[in-house]
PDB file of C-alpha atoms in Angstrom:
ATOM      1  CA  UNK C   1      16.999  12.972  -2.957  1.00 63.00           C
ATOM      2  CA  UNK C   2      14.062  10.869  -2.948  1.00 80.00           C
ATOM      3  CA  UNK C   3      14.885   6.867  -3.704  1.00 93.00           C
ATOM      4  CA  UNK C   4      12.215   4.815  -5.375  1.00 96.00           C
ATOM      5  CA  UNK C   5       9.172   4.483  -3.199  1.00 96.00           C
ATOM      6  CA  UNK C   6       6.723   1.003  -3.427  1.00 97.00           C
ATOM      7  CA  UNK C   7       3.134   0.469  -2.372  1.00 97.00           C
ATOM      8  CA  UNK C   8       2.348  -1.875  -0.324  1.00 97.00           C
ATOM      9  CA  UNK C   9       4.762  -3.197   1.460  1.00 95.00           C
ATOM     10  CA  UNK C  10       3.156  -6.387   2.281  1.00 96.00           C
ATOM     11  CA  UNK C  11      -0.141  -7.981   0.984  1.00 97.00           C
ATOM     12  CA  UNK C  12      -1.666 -10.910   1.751  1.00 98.00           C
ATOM     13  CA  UNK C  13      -4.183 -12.408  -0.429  1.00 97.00           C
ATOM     14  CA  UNK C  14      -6.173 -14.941  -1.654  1.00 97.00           C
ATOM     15  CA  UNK C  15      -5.667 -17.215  -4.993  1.00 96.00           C
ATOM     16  CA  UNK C  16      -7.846 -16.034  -7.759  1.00 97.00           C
ATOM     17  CA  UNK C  17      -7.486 -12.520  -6.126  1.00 97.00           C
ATOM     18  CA  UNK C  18      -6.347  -9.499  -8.308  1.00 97.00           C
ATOM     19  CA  UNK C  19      -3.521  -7.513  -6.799  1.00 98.00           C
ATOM     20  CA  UNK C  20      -1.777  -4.155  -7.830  1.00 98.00           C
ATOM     21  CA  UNK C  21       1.757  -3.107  -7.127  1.00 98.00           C
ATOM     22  CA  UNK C  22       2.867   0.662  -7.778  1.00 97.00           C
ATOM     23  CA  UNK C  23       6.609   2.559  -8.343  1.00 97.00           C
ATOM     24  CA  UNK C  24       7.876   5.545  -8.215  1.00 96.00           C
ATOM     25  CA  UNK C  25      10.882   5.913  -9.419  1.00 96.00           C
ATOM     26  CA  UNK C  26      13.709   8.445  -8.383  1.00 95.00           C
ATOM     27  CA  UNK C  27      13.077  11.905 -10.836  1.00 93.00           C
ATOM     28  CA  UNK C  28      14.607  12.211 -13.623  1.00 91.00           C
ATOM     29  CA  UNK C  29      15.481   8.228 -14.309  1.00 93.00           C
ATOM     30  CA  UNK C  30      14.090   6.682 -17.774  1.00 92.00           C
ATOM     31  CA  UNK C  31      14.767   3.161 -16.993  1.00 93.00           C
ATOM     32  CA  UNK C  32      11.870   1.214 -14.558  1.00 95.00           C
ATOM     33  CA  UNK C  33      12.544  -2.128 -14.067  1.00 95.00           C
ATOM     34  CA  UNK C  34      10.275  -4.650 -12.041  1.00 97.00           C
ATOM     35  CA  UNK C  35      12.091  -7.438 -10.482  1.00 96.00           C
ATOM     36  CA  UNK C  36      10.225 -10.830  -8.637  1.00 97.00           C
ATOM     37  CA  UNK C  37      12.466 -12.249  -6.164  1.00 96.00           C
ATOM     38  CA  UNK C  38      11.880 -15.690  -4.567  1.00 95.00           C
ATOM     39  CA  UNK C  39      13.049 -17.239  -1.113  1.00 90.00           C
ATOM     40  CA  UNK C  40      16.804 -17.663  -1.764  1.00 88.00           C
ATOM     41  CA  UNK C  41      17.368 -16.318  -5.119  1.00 92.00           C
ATOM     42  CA  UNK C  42      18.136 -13.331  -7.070  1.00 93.00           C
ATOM     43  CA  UNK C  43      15.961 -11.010  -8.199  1.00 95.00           C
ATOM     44  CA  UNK C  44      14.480 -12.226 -12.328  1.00 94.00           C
ATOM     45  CA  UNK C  45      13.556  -9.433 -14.568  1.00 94.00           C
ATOM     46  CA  UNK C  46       9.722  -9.219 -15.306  1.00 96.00           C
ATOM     47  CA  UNK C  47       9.667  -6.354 -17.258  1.00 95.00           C
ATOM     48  CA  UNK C  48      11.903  -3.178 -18.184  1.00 94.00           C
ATOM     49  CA  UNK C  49      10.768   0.441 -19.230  1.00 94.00           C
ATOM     50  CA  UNK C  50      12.561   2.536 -21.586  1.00 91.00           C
ATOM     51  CA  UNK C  51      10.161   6.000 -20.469  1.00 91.00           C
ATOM     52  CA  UNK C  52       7.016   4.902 -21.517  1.00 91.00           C
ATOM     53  CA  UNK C  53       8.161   1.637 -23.572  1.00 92.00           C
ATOM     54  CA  UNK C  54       8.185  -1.858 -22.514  1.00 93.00           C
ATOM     55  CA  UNK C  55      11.476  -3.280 -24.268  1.00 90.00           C
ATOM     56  CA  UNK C  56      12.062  -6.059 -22.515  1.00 90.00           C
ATOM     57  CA  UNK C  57       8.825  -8.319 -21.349  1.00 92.00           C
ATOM     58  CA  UNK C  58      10.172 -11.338 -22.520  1.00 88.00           C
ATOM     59  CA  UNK C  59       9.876 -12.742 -18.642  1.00 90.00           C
ATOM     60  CA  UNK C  60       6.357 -11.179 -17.781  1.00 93.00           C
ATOM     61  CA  UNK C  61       3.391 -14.187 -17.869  1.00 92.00           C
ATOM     62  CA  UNK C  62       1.048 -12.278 -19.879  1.00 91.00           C
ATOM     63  CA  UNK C  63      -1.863 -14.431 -19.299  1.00 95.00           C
ATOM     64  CA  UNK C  64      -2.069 -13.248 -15.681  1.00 96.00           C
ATOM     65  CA  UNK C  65       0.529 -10.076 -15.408  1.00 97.00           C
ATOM     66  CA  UNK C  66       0.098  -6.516 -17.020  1.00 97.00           C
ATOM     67  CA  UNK C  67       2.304  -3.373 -16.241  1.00 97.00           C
ATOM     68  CA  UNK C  68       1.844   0.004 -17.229  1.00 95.00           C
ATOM     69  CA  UNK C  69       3.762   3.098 -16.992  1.00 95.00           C
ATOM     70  CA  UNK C  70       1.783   6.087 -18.158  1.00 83.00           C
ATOM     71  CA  UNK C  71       4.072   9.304 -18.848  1.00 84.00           C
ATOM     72  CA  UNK C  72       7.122   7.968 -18.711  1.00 82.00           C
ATOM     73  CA  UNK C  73       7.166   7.961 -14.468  1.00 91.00           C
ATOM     74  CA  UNK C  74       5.020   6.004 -12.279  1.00 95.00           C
ATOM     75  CA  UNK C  75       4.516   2.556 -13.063  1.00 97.00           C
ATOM     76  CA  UNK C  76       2.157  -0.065 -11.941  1.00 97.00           C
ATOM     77  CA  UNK C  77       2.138  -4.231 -12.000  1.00 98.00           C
ATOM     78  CA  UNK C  78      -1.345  -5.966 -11.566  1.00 98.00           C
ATOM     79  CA  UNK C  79      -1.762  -9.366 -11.572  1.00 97.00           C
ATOM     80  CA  UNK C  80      -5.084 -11.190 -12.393  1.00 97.00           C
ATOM     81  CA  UNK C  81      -5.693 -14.072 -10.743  1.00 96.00           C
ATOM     82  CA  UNK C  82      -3.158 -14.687  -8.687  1.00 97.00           C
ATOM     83  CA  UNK C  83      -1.843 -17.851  -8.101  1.00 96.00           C
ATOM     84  CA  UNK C  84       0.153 -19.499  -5.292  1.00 96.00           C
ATOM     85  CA  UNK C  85       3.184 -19.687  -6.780  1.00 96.00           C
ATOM     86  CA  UNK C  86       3.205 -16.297  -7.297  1.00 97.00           C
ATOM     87  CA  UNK C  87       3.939 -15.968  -3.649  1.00 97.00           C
ATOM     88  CA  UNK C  88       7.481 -13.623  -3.919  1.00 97.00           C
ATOM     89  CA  UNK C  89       9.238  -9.542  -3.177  1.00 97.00           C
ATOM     90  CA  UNK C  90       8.140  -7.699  -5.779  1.00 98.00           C
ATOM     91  CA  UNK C  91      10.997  -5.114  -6.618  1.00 97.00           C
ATOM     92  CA  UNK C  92      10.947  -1.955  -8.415  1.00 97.00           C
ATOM     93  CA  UNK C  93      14.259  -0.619  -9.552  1.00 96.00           C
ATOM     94  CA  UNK C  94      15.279   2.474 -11.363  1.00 95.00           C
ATOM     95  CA  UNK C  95      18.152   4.172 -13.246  1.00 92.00           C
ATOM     96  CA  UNK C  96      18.957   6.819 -15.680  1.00 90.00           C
ATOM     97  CA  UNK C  97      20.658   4.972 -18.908  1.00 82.00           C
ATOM     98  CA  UNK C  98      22.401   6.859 -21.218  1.00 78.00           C
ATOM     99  CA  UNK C  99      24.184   5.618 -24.771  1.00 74.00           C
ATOM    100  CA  UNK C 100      23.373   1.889 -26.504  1.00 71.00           C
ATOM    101  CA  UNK C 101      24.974  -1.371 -26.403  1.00 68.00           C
ATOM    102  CA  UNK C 102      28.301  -1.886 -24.683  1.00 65.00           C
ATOM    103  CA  UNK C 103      28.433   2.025 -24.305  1.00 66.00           C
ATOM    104  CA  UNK C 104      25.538   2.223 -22.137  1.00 70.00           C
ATOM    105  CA  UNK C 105      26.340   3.310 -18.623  1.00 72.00           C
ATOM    106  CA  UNK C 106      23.333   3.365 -15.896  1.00 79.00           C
ATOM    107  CA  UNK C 107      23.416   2.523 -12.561  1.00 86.00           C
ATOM    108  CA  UNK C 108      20.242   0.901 -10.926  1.00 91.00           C
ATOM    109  CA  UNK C 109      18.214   2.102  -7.723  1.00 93.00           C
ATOM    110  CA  UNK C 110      16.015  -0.165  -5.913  1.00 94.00           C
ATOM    111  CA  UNK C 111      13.050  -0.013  -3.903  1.00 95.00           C
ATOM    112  CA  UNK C 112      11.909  -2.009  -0.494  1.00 94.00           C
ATOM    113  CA  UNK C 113       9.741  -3.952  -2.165  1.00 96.00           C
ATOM    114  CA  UNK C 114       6.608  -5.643  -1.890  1.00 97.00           C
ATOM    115  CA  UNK C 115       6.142  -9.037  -0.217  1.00 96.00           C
ATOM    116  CA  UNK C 116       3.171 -10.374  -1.439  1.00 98.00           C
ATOM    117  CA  UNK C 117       1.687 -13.831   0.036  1.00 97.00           C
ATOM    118  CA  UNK C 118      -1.187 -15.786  -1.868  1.00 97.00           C
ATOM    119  CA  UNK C 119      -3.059 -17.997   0.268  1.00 97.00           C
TER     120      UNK C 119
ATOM    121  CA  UNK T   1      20.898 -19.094 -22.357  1.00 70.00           C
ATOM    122  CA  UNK T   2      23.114 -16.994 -20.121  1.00 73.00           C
ATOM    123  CA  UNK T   3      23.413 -18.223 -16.359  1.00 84.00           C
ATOM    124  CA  UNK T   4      25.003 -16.386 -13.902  1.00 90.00           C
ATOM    125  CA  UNK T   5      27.141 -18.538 -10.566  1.00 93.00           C
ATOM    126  CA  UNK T   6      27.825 -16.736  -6.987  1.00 95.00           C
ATOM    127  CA  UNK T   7      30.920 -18.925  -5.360  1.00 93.00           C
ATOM    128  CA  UNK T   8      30.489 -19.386  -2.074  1.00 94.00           C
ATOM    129  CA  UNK T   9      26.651 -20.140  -1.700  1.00 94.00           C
ATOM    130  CA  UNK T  10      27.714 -19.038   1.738  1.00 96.00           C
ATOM    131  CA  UNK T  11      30.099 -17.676   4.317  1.00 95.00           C
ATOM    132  CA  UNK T  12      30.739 -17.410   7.521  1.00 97.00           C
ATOM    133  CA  UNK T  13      33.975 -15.098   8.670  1.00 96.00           C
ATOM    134  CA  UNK T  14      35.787 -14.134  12.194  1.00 97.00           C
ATOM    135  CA  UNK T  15      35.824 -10.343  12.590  1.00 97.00           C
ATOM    136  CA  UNK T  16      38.331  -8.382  10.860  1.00 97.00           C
ATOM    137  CA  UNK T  17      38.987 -11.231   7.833  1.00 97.00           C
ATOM    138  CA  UNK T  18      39.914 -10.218   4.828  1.00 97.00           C
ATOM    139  CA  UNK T  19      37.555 -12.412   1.917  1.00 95.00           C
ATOM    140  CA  UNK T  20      36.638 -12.768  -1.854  1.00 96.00           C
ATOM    141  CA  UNK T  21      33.374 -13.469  -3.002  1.00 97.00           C
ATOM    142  CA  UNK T  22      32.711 -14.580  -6.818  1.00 96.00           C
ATOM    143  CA  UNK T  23      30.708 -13.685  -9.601  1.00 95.00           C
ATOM    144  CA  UNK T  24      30.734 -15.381 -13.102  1.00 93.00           C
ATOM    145  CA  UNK T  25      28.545 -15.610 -16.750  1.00 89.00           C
ATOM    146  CA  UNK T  26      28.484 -18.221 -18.603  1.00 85.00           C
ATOM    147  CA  UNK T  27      28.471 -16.190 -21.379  1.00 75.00           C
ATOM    148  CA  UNK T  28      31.391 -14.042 -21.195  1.00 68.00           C
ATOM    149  CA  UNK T  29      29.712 -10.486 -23.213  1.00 76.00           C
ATOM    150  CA  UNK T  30      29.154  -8.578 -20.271  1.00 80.00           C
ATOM    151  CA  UNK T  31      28.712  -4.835 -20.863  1.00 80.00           C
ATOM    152  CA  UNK T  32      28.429  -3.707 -17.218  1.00 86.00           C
ATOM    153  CA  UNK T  33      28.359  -5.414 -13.926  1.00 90.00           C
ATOM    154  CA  UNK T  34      27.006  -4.084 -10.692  1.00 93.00           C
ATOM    155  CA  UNK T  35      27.344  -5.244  -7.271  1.00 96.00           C
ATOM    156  CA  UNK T  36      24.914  -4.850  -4.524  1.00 97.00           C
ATOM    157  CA  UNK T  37      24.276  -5.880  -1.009  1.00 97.00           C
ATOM    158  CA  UNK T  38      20.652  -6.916   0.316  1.00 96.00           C
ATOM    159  CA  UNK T  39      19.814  -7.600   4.258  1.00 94.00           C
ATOM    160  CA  UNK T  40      16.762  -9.386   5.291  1.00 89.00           C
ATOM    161  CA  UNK T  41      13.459  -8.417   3.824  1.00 84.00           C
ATOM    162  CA  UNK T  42      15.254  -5.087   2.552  1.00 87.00           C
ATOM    163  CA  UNK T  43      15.332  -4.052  -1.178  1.00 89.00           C
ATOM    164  CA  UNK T  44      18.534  -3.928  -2.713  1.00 94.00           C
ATOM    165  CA  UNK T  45      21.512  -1.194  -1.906  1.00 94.00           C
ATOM    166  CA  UNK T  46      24.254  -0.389  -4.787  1.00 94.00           C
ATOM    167  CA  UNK T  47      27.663  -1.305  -3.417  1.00 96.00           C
ATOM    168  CA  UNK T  48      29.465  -0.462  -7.045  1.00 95.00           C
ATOM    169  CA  UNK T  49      29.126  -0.590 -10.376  1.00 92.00           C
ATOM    170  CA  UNK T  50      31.513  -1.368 -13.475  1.00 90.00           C
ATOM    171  CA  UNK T  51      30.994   0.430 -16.804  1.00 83.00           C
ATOM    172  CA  UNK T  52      32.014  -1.094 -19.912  1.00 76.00           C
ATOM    173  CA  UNK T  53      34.868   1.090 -20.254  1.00 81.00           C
ATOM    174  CA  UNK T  54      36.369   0.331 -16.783  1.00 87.00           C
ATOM    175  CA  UNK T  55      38.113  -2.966 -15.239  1.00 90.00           C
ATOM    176  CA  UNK T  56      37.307  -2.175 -11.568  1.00 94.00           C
ATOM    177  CA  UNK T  57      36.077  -0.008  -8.660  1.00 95.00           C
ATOM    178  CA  UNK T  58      36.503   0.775  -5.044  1.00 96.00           C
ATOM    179  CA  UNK T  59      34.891   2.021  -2.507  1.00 95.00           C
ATOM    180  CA  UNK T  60      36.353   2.608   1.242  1.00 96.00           C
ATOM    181  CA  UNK T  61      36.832  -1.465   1.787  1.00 97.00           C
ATOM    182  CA  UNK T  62      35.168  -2.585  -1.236  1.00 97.00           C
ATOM    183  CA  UNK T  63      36.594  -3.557  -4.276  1.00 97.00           C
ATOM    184  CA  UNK T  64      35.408  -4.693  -7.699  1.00 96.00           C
ATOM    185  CA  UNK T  65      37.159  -5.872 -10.522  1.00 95.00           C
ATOM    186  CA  UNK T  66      35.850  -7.393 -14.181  1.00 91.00           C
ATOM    187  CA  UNK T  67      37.251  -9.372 -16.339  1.00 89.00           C
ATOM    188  CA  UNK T  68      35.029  -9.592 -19.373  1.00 81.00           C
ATOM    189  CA  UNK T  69      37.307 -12.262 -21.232  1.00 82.00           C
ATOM    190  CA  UNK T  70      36.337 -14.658 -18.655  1.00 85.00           C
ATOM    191  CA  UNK T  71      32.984 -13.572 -17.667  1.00 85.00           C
ATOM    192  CA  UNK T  72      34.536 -13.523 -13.811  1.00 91.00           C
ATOM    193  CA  UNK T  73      33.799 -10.553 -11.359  1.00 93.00           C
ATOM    194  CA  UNK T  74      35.178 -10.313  -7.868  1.00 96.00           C
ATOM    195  CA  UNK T  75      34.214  -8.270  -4.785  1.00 97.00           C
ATOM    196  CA  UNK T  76      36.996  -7.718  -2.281  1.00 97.00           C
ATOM    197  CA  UNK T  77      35.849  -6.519   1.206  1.00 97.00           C
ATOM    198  CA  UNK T  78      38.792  -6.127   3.535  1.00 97.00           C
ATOM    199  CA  UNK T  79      39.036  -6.153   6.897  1.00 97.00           C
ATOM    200  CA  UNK T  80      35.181  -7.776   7.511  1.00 97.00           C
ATOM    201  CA  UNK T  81      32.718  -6.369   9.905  1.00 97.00           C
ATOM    202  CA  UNK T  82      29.686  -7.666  11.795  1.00 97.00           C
ATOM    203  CA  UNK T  83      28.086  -4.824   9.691  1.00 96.00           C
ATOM    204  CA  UNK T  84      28.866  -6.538   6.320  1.00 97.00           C
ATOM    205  CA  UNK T  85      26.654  -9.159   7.263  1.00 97.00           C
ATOM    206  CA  UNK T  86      24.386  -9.614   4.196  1.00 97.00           C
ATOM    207  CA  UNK T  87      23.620 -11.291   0.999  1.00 97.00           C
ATOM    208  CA  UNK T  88      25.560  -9.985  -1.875  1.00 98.00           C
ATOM    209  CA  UNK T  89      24.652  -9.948  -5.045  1.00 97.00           C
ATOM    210  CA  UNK T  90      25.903  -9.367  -8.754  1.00 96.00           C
ATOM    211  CA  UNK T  91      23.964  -8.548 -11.632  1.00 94.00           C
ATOM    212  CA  UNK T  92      25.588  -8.202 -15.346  1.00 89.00           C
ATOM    213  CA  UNK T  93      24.044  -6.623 -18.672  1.00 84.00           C
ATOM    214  CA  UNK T  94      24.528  -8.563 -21.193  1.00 79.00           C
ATOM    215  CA  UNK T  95      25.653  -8.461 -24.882  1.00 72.00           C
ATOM    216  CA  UNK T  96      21.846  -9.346 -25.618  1.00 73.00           C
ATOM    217  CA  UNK T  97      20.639  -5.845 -23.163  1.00 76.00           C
ATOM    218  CA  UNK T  98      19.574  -8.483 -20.706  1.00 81.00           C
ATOM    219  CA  UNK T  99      20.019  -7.499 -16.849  1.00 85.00           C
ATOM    220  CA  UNK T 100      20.705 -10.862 -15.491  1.00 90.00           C
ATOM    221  CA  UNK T 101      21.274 -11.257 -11.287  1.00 94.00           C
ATOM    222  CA  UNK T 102      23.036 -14.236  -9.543  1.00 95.00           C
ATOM    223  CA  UNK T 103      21.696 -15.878  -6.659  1.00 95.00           C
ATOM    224  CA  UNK T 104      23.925 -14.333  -3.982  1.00 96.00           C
ATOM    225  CA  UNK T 105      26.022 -14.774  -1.157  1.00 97.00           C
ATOM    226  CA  UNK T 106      25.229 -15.464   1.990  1.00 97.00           C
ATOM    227  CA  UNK T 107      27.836 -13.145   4.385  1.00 97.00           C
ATOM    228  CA  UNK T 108      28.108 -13.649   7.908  1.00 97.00           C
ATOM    229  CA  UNK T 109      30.657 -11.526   9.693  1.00 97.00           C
ATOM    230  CA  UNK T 110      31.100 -13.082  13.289  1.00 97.00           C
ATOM    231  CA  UNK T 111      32.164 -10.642  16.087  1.00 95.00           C
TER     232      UNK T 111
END
């Protein structure tokens, strides 16, 4: 079986440059999740996908960051400009969630990643 | 706002060593808590995962155990090898459906 696959895996850029990250998740999962991870730290929720629906964004800078995930599968996280500080692994993680609340049981799958450097 | 420590930051173990590391929420209304292990510039790989309907887990020297009560999750890996060098990492849903990671440990396994 097929984990989740990134694209890049690195990119190198320059501030004020747009830049577009893409997921696919492993088939069949209705959960996408894009993580940012800095030097050190653990991975901070950006956004999370319920099939097509964003139901958690709370995290995502909207001025500069947009993510789409058209039919419910592949998703993709743009940002415009990009700033140094946005210099991080950009994770993609998956998982197939079933039931609500403290019943829900889903296990996530991560991708590599993409390490992005703004210059 | 829910915060999430990883005691130790880091660790450094002889061979064979048999060692703890620590998770714990501030806020104790976990649902589910997942452990996973990440080596350098790698993604992230799922060691185990706690449902809410289960106290622990195991797998071959790996083991897992939640105490929602407390907010306190510990992995157990037994007899350490140079191959379990890596950062470990828990993350918890929470009671507000928010996945929330902690900053890791830092394992070193020395031959």
């Amino acid at each position: 079986e097929a984990g989740v696959v990134q694209s890049p895996r690195y990119k190198i850029i320059e501030k004020k440059q747009p830049v577009a990250f893409w997921c696919n998740p492993i088939s069949g999962h209705n959960t996408l999740y894009w993580y940012r991870q800095n030097l050190g730290q653990g991975p901070e929720l950006l956004i999370r996908y319920e099939n097509e629906e964003a139901v958690d964004d709370s995290q995502l800078p909207k001025d500069r960051f947009s993510a789409e995930r058209l039919k419910g599968v592949d998703s993709t996280l743009k940002i415009q400009p990009a700033e140094l500080g946005d210099s991080a692994v950009y994770l993609c993680a998956s998982s197939l969630e079933k039931g609500s609340g403290s019943a829900t049981t889903y296990e996530q799958y991560f991708g590599p990643g993409t390490r992005l450097t703004v210059t | 706002k829910q915060e999430v420590t990883q005691i130790p930051a880091a660790l450094s173990v002889p061979e064979g060593e048999n060692l703890v590391l620590n998770c714990s929420f501030t806020d104790s209304a976990i649902y589910n808590l997942q452990w996973f292990r990440q080596d350098p510039g790698k993604g992230l790989t799922s060691l185990l995962l706690i449902q809410s309907s289960q106290r622990e887990q195991t797998s071959g020297r790996l083991n897992a155990s939640l105490d929602k009560s407390s907010g306190r999750s510990t992995l157990y890996i037994a007899a350490s090898q140079p191959g379990d060098s890596a950062t470990y990492l828990c993350a918890g849903r929470t009671s507000y459906d928010k996945v929330i990671f902690g900053p890791g440990t830092s394992l070193s396994v020395i031959p």
